[in-house]
Coordinates of C-alpha atoms in Angstrom, one line a residue:
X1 CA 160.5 227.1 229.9
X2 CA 158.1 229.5 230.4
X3 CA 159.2 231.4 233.6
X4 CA 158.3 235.0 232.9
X5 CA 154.7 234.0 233.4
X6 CA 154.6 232.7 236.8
X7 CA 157.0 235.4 238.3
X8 CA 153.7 237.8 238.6
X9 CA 152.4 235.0 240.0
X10 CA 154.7 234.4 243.0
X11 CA 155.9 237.4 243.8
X12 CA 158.9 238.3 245.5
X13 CA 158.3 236.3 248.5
X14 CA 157.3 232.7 246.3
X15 CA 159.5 230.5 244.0
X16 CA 159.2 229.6 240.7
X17 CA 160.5 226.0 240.1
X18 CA 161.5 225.8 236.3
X19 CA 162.5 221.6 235.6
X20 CA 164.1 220.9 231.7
X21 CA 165.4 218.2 230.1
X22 CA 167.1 220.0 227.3
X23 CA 170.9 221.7 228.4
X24 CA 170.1 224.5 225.3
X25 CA 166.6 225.6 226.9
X26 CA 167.9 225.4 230.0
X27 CA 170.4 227.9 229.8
X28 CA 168.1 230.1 227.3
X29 CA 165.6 230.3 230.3
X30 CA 169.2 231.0 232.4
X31 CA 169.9 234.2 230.4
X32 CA 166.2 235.6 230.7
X33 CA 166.4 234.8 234.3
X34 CA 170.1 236.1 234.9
X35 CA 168.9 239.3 232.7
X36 CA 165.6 239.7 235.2
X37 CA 167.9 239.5 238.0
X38 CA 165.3 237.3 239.9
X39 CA 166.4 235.5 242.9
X40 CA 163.5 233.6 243.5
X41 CA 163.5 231.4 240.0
X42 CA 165.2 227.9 240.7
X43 CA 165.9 226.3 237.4
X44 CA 166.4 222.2 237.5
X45 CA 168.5 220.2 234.7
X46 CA 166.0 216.9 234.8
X47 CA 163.7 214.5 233.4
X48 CA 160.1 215.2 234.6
X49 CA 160.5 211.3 235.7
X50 CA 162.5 211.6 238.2
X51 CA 161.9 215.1 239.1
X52 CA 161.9 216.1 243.2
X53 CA 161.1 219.2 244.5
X54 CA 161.4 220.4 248.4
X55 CA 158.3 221.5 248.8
X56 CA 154.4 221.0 247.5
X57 CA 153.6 223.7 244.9
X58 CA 150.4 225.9 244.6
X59 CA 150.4 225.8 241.0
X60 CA 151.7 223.9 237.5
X61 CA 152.2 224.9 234.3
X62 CA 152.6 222.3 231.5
X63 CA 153.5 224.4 228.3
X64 CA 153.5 222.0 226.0
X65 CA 154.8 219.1 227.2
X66 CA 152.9 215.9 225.2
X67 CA 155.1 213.7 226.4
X68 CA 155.5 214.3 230.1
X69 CA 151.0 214.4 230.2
X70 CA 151.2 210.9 228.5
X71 CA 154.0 209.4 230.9
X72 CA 152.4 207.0 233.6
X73 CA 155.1 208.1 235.2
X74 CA 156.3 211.5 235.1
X75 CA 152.5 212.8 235.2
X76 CA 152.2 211.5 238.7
X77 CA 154.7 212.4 239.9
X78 CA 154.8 216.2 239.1
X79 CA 150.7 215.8 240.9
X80 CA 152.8 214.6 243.6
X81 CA 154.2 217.8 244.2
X82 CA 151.1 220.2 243.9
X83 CA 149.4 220.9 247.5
X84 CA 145.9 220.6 248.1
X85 CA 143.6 223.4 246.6
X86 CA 147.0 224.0 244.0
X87 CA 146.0 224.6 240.3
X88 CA 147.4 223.2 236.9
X89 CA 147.1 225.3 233.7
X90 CA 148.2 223.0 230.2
X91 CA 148.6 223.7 226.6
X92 CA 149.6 221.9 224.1
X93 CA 149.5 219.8 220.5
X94 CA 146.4 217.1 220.0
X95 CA 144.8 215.8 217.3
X96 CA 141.8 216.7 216.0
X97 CA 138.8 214.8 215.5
X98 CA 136.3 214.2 213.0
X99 CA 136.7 216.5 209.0
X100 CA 139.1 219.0 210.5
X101 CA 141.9 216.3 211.7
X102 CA 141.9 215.2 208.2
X103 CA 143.0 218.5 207.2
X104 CA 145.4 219.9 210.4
X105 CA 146.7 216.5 211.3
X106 CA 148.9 216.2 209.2
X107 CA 150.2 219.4 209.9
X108 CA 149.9 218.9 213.7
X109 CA 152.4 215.6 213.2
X110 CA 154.9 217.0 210.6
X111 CA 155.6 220.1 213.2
X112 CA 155.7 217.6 216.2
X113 CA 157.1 214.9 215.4
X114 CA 160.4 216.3 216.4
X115 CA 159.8 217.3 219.7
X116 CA 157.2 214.6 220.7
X117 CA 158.4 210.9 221.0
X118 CA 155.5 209.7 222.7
X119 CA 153.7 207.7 219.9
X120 CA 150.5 206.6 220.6
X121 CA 148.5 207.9 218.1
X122 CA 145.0 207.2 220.4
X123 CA 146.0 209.1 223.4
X124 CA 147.3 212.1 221.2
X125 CA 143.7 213.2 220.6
X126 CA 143.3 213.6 224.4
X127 CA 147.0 214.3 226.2
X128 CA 145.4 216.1 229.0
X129 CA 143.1 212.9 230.1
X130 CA 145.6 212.1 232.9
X131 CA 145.1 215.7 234.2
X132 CA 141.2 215.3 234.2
X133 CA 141.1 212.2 236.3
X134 CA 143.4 213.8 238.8
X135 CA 141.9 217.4 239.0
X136 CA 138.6 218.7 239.7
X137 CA 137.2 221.6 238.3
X138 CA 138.9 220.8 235.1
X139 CA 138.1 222.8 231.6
X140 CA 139.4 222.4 228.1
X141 CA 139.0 224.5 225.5
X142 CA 140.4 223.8 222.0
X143 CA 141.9 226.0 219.9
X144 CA 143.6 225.8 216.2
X145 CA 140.5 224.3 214.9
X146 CA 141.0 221.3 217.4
X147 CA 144.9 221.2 217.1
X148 CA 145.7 222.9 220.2
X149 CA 144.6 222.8 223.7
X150 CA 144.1 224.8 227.0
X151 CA 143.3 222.9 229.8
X152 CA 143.3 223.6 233.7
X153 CA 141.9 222.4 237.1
X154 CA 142.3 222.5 240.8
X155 CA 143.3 219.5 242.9
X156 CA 141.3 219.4 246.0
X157 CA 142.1 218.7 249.7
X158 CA 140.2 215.5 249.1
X159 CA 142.3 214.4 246.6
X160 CA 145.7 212.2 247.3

């Protein structure tokens, strides 16, 4: 979890929603939030698929999270949540195409494969394509000669 960066964000009068599947990161992002002494950080134990949150969000950052961009149905569902005019920032593991993936993707897959069980070798070269049909505005910028990503978009009013 990447908390810290949205607490500048927020403010004191906001809340930062922090949803994790793993126990361990959980209470790692526990500590630093304990240690803060931040009262408005509200950190959920669950899978992104069945994830619910009380209100709509202004804002969602997907730090990488191949897995949850390539669900048909977690994806959706964390949309669900962000309000009209809200913003999504994601980074992340692709592929690369063309020379370079010869070279970094086999880099890019031994350091994944343990924390990516999402297989589809296709969508792996694009993970943020979900995002780009829901968002407007949206940019991508690779990075890591094409084995990282930064993506991020708006989600208008006129948008459901």
């Amino acid at each position: 979890l990447t908390v810290p960066l949205r607490w500048e964000a927020v403010g004191k009068a906001g809340v930062v929603y922090g949803g994790e599947l793993s126990p361990d990161m959980l209470a790692r992002a526990r500590e630093g939030v304990d240690a803060a002494a931040r009262s408005n950080v509200r950190l959920l134990e669950t899978d992104a698929e069945v994830l619910e949150l009380p209100d709509p969000v202004d804002g969602i950052l997907c730090f990488f999270t191949h897995d949850i961009l390539l669900s048909p149905t977690a994806l959706p569902r964390a949309m669900g949540f962000l309000a009209a005019g809200g913003r999504v920032v994601a980074a992340g593991v692709k592929l690369a195409h063309g020379w370079r993936g010869w070279i970094v993707n086999p880099i890019t897959i031994a350091y994944s494969l343990p924390a990516v069980t999402t297989r589809d070798v296709r969508r792996s070269f694009r993970p943020y394509a979900g995002l780009a049909e829901i968002l407007d505005e949206f940019r991508v910028e690779e990075r890591g000669s094409g084995s990282l990503y930064l993506a991020w978009g708006r989600r208008s009013a006129a948008r459901k």
